[in-house]
Each structure stands twice: as structure tokens, then as C-alpha cells.
Short mmCIF file of C-alpha atoms and ligand atoms in Angstrom, two decimals:
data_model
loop_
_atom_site.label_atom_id
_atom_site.label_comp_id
_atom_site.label_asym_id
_atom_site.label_seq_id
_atom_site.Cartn_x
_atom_site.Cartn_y
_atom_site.Cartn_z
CA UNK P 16 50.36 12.71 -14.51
CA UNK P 17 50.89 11.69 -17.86
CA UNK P 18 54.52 10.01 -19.00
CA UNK P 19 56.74 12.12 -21.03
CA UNK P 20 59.46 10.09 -20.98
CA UNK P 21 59.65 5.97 -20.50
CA UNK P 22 62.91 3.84 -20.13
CA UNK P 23 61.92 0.50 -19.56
CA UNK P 24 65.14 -2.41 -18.88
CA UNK P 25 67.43 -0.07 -20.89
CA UNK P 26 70.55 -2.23 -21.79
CA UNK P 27 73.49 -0.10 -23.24
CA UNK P 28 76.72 -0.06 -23.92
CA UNK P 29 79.95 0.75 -26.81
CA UNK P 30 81.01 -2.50 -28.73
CA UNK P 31 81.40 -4.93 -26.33
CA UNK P 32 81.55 -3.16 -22.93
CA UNK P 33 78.23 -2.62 -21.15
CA UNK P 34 77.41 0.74 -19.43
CA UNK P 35 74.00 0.71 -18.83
CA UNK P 36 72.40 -1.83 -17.46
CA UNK P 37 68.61 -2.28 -17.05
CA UNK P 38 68.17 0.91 -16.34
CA UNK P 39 64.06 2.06 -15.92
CA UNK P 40 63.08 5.69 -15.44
CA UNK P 41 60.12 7.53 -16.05
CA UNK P 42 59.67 11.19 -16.21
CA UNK P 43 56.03 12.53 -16.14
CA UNK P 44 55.13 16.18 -18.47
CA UNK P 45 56.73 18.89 -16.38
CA UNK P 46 58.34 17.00 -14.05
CA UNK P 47 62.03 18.12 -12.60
CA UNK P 48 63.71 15.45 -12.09
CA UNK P 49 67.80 14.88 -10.73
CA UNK P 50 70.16 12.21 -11.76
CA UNK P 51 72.96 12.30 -9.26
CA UNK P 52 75.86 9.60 -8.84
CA UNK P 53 79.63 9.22 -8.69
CA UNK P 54 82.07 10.10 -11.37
CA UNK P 55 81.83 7.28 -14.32
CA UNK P 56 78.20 6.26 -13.11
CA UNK P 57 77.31 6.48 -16.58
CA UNK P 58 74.90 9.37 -15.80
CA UNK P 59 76.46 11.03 -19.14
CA UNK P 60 75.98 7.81 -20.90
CA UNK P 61 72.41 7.96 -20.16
CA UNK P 62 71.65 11.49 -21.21
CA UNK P 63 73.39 10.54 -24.38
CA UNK P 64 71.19 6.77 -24.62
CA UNK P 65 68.20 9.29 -24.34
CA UNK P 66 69.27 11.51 -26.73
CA UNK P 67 69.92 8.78 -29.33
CA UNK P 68 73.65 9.36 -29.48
CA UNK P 69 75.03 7.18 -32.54
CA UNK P 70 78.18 6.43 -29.77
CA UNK P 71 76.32 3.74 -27.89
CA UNK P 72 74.21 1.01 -28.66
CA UNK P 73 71.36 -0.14 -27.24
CA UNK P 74 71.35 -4.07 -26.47
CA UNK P 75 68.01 -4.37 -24.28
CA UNK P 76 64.85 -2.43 -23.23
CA UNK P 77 62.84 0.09 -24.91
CA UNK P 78 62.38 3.73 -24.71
CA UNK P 79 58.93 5.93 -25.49
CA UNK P 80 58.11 9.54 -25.51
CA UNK P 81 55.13 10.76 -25.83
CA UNK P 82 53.74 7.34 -25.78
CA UNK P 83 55.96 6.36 -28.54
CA UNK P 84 58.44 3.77 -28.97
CA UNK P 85 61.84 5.95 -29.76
CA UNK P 86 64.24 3.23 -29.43
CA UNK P 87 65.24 3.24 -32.98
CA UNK P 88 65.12 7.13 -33.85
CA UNK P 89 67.81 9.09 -34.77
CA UNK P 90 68.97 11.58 -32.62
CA UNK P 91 68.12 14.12 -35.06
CA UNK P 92 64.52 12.94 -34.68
CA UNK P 93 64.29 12.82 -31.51
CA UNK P 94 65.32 16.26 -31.40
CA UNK P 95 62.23 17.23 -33.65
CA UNK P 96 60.24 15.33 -30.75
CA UNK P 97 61.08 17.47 -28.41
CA UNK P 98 64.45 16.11 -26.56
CA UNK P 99 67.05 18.62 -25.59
CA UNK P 100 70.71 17.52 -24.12
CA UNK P 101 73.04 19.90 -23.43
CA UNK P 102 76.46 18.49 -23.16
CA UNK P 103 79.08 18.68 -20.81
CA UNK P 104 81.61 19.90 -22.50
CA UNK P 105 80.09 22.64 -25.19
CA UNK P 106 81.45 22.96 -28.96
CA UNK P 107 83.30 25.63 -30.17
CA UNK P 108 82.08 26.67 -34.02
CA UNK P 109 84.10 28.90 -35.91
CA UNK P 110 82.66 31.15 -38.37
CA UNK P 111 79.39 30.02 -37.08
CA UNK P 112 77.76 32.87 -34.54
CA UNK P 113 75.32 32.26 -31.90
CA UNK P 114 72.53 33.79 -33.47
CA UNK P 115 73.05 31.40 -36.94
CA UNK P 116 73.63 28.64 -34.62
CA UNK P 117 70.30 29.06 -32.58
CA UNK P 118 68.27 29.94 -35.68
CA UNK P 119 69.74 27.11 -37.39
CA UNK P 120 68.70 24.73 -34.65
CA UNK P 121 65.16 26.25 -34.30
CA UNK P 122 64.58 25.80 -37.89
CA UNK P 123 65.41 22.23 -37.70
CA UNK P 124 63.94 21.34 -34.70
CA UNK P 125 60.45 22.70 -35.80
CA UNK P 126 60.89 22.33 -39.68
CA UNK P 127 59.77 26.13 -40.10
CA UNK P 128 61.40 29.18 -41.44
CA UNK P 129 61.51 31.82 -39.29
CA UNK P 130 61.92 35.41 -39.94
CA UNK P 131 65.21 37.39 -39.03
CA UNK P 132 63.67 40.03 -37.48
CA UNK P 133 61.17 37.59 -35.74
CA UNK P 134 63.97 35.14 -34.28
CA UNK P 135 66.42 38.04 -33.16
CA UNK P 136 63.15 39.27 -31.19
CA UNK P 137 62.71 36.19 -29.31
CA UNK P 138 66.80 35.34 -29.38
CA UNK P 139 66.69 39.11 -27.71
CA UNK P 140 64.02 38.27 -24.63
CA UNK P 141 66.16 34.92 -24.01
CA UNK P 142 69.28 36.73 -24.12
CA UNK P 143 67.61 39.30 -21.61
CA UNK P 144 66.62 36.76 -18.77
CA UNK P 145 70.53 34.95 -18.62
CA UNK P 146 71.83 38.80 -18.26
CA UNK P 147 73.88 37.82 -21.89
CA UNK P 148 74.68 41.07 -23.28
CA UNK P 149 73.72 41.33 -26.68
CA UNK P 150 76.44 41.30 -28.64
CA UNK P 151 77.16 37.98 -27.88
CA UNK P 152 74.90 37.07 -30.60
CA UNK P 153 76.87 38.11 -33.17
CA UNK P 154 80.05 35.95 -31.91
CA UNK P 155 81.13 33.03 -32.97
CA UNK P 156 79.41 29.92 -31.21
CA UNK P 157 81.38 29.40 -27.96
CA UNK P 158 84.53 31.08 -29.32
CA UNK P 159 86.69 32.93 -26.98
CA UNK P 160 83.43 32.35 -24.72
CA UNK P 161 84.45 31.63 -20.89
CA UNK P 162 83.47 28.36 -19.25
CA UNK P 163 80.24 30.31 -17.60
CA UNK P 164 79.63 32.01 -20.79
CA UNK P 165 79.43 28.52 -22.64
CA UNK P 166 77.24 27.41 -20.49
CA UNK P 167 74.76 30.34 -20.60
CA UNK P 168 74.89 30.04 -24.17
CA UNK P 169 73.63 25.99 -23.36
CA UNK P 170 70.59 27.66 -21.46
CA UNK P 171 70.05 30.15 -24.54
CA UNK P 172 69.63 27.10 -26.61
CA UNK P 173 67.01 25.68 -24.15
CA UNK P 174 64.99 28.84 -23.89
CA UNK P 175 64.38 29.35 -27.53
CA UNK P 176 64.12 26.01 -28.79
CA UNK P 177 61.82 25.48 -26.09
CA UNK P 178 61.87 21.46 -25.95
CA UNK P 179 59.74 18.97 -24.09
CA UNK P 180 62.47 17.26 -22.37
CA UNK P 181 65.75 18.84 -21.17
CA UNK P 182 68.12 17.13 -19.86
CA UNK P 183 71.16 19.39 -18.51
CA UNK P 184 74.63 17.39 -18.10
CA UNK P 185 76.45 19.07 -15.61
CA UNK P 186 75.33 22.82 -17.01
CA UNK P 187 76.28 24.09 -13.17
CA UNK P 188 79.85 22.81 -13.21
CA UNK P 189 82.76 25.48 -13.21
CA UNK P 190 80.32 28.17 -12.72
CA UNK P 191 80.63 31.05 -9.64
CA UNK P 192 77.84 31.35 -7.36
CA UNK P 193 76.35 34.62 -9.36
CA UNK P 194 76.50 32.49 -12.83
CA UNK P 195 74.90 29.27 -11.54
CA UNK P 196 72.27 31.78 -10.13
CA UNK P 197 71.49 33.00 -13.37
CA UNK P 198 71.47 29.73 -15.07
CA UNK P 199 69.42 27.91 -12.40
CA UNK P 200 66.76 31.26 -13.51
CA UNK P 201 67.01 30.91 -16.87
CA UNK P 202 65.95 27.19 -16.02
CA UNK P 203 63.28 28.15 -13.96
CA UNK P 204 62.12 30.43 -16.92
CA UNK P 205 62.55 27.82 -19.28
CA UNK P 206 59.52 25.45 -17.10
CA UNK P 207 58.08 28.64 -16.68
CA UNK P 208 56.64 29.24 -20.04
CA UNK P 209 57.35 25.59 -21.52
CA UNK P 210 55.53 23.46 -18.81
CA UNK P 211 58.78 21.12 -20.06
CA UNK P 212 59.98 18.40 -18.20
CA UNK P 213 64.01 18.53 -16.88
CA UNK P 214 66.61 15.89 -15.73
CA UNK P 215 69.30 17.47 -14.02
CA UNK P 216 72.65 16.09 -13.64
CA UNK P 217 74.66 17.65 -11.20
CA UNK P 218 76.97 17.34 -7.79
CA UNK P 219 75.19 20.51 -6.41
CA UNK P 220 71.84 21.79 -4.48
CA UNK P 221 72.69 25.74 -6.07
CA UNK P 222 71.42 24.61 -9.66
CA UNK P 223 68.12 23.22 -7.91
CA UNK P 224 67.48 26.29 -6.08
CA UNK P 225 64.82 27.80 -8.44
CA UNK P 226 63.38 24.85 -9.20
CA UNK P 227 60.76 22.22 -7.68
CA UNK P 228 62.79 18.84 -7.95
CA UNK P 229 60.02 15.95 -8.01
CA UNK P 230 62.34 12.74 -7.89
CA UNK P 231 65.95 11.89 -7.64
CA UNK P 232 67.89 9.15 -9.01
CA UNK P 233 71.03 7.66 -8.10
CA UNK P 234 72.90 6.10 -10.59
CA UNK P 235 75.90 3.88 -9.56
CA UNK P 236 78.32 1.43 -11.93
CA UNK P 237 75.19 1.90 -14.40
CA UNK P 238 72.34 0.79 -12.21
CA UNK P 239 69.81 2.49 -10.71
CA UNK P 240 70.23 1.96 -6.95
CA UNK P 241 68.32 4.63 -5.21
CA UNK P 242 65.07 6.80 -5.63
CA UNK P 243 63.66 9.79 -3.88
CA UNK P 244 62.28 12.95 -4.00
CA UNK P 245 64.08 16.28 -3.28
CA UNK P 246 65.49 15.42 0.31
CA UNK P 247 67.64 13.16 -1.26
CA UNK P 248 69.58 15.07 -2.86
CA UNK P 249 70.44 16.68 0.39
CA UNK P 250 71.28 13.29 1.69
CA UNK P 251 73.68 12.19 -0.99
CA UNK P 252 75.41 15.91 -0.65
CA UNK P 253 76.00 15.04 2.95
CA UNK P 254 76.56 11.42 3.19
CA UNK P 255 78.38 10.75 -0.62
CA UNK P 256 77.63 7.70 -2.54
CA UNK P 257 79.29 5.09 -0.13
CA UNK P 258 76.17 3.21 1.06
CA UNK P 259 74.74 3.22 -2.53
CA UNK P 260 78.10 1.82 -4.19
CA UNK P 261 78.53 -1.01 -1.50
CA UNK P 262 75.15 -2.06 -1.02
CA UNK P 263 73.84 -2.19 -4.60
CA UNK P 264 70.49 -2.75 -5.64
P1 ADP B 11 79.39 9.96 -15.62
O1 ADP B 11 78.78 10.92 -16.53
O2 ADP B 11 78.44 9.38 -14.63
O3 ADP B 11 80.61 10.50 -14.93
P2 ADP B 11 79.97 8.50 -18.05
O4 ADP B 11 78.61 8.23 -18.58
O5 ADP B 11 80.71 9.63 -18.66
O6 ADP B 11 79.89 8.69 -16.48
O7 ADP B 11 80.85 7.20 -18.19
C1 ADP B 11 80.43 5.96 -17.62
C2 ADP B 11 81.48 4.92 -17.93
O8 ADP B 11 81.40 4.56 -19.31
C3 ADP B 11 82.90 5.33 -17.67
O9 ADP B 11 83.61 4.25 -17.18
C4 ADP B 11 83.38 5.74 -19.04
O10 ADP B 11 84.76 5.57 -19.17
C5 ADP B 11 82.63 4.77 -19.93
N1 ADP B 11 82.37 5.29 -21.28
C6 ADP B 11 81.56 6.32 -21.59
N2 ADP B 11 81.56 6.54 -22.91
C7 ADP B 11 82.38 5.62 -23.45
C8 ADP B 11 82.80 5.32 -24.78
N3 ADP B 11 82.35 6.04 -25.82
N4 ADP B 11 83.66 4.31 -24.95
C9 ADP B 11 84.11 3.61 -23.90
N5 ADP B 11 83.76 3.81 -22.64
C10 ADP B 11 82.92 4.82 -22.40
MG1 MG B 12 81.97 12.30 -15.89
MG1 MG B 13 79.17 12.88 -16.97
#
């Protein structure tokens, strides 16, 4: 399968502290992959490396997507490549609504303009699959929105901006069994008519359910120090991160 997504030695860190520390990866096109690990792991870190977050810096190794060397785009950029994060914690934008927002972001992401009536079409259909009733669209971005309906409107954003690469901090977190559901759905939907590639970061099996995970990392004091495929997720549910912590690499 081809490579989507390359990290090779990534080095990276904030001023003088290193988080990250020769950290290699590689995600093939449509591949679902999970990044698991205990709290301050630096698995947030790394979604944000990937994205080209302007908080860290990288000190060593390279990164390519789509066979090219990204190391030194901006995240805005990388965006337009095709890399989605969606964050742990989601903004809240007054005076903004969700269907601006998601227009907005489309427009940028592919450099077209898009037609009203055209976008509220599609932003319907998403809106449709994640159960969002549709006068959500007219609210202000995450406003007044609860914790599960923030993180719906996350999956919104991946379903019409339809990247190449999602990665998906901790979208399961807070949510009730019925929400996660939905959102592990609207995931599924989202590979479904994409053929995108995912990396999942999460404490959970429930946001995996819909999905076929092909390889799991473990991420530990920001090393890589264990790779599987989907039993080990199971594994690290039942046994914790103990043996991965002590042993090291
Ligand atoms: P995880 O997502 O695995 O819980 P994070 O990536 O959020 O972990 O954080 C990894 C470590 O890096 C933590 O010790 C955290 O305090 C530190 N860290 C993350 N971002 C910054 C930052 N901007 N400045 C200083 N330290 C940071
Ligand atoms: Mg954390
Ligand atoms: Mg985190």
C-alpha cells in the first residue's frame, strides 16, 4: 500500500524542553490507525507536530505526505494537503455559525467558491448521518453546544471537508454510549466515501467499533515503545501501560 503519511526520527519539542523524541510512523492511504498511551505521552503533541502547529518546533527528522517533504509547511498548508486534526478541546466562535464556519473552512481548504445552496446540500447529508438536527447550523460555532454536541460538530467538519488524513484527538472522550455510537458512524462514513486514512487517539475500544483498525501505537514519555495491530488495543485496555512505561524501548 502506498504511504500517506511518513514521520521519519521526528525530534520535537517547545523552547528548550523536548517532547518528542525520534518518533517514526507511517500511515499507508486508507489506513485506520490508533495512537494509544498514558496521560502526557505526548500523543496530543504529535497530532499537533503533524498538523504543523506553530506551538512546537521541530529539532530532528522529517515528515512527507503524499511523498512530499512537509516538514517546513504551514499548518494552513498542510491543511490544503489534505490533513485534518480535530482538537481536544473544541473552540467556541461567537457570531460565527456552524454553517459559515464549515463553508469557510471548505473554501479554504480547496481554494474554491462554493455555492450556498450547493454547500447547505452537502452540510445537510453530513448533518443527517451524526443525527444533528438541522438547526444547529444556524448556531453559533460550539456556543451553548454540549460536550457531545461539540464533538459531533468535530465529525461534521471531517465529513464535509473530506481530508486525506484525520487524525481525531480524543473525539470519544465525555461522550455517552449512544453519542460515541454516532460519532464512531459518522467516522465510519467519513472512510466510507473518502477512502481517507485516520489516527485515532483514544482510551477506548467503543470509538473503534465501526471501524477496521490496521495498527496501533503506543506512545510513552514521547517514544514509540510498542506496535500492533487491533488486538492490542485490547491488550493495553486490559493490562494499562505498566510494562510499556518500565521497560522502554
Ligand atoms: P497527551 O496528549 O499524551 O496526554 P500531551 O501531548 O498533551 O500529552 O503532552 C505531553 C507533554 O508535553 C506533557 O508533559 C505536557 O505538559 C507537555 N507539553 C505539551 N504542550 C506543551 C507546551 N506547549 N509547553 C510546554 N509543555 C507542553
Ligand atoms: Mg492529555
Ligand atoms: Mg492529549
Amino acid at each position: 500500500m502506498s504511504q500517506l503519511l511518513e514521520i521519519k526520527d521526528l525530534t520535537a519539542g517547545v523552547e528548550e524542553k523536548e517532547l518528542l523524541h525520534s518518533v517514526s510512523l507511517t500511515v499507508g492511504a486508507g489506513e485506520t490507525h490508533v495512537l494509544m498511551g498514558p496521560n502526557g505521552a505526548g500523543k496530543s503533541t504529535l497530532g499537533s507536530v503533524i498538523m504543523g502547529s506553530p506551538e512546537y518546533a521541530v529539532s530532528g527528522g522529517r515528515l512527507f505526505f503524499d511523498g512530499e517533504d512537509i516538514t517546513d509547511d504551514s499548518a494552513d498548508k498542510r491543511a490544503k494537503r489534505g490533513i485534518f486534526l480535530s482538537f481536544q478541546n473544541p473552540v467556541e466562535i461567537a457570531g460565527v455559525t456552524l454553517s459559515e464556519f464549515l463553508r469557510n473552512a471548505l473554501e479554504q481548504v480547496t481554494g474554491k467558491h462554493l455555492k450556498l445552496w450547493d454547500f447547505k446540500k452537502k452540510l445537510r447529508s453530513c448533518m443527517e448521518i451524526l443525527g444533528m438536527d438541522a438547526s444547529y447550523a444556524d448556531r453559533d460555532l460550539n456556543v451553548g453546544f454540549s460536550g457531545g454536541e461539540k464533538k459531533k460538530a468535530e465529525i461534521l467538519q471531517l465529513l464535509v471537508l473530506e481530508p486525506k488524513l484525520a487524525i481525531l484527538d480524543e473525539t470519544d472522550s465525555g461522550l455517552d454510549v449512544d453519542a460515541v455510537k454516532t460519532v464512531s458512524a459518522g467516522i465510519d462514513e467519513y472512510k466510507k466515501r473518502t477512502g481517507g486514512s485516520l489516527i485515532v487517539i483514544t482510551h477506548n475500544t467503543k470509538i473503534l467499533e465501526a471501524l477496521r483498525v490496521d495498527k496501533t501505537h503506543i506512545l510513552a514519555a514521547g517514544q514509540i515503545v510498542a506496535e500492533g495491530g487491533a488486538e492490542l488495543v485490547d491488550e493495553v485496555i486490559t493490562n494499562g501501560f505498566e510494562k510499556y512505561i518500565k521497560g522502554g524501548k
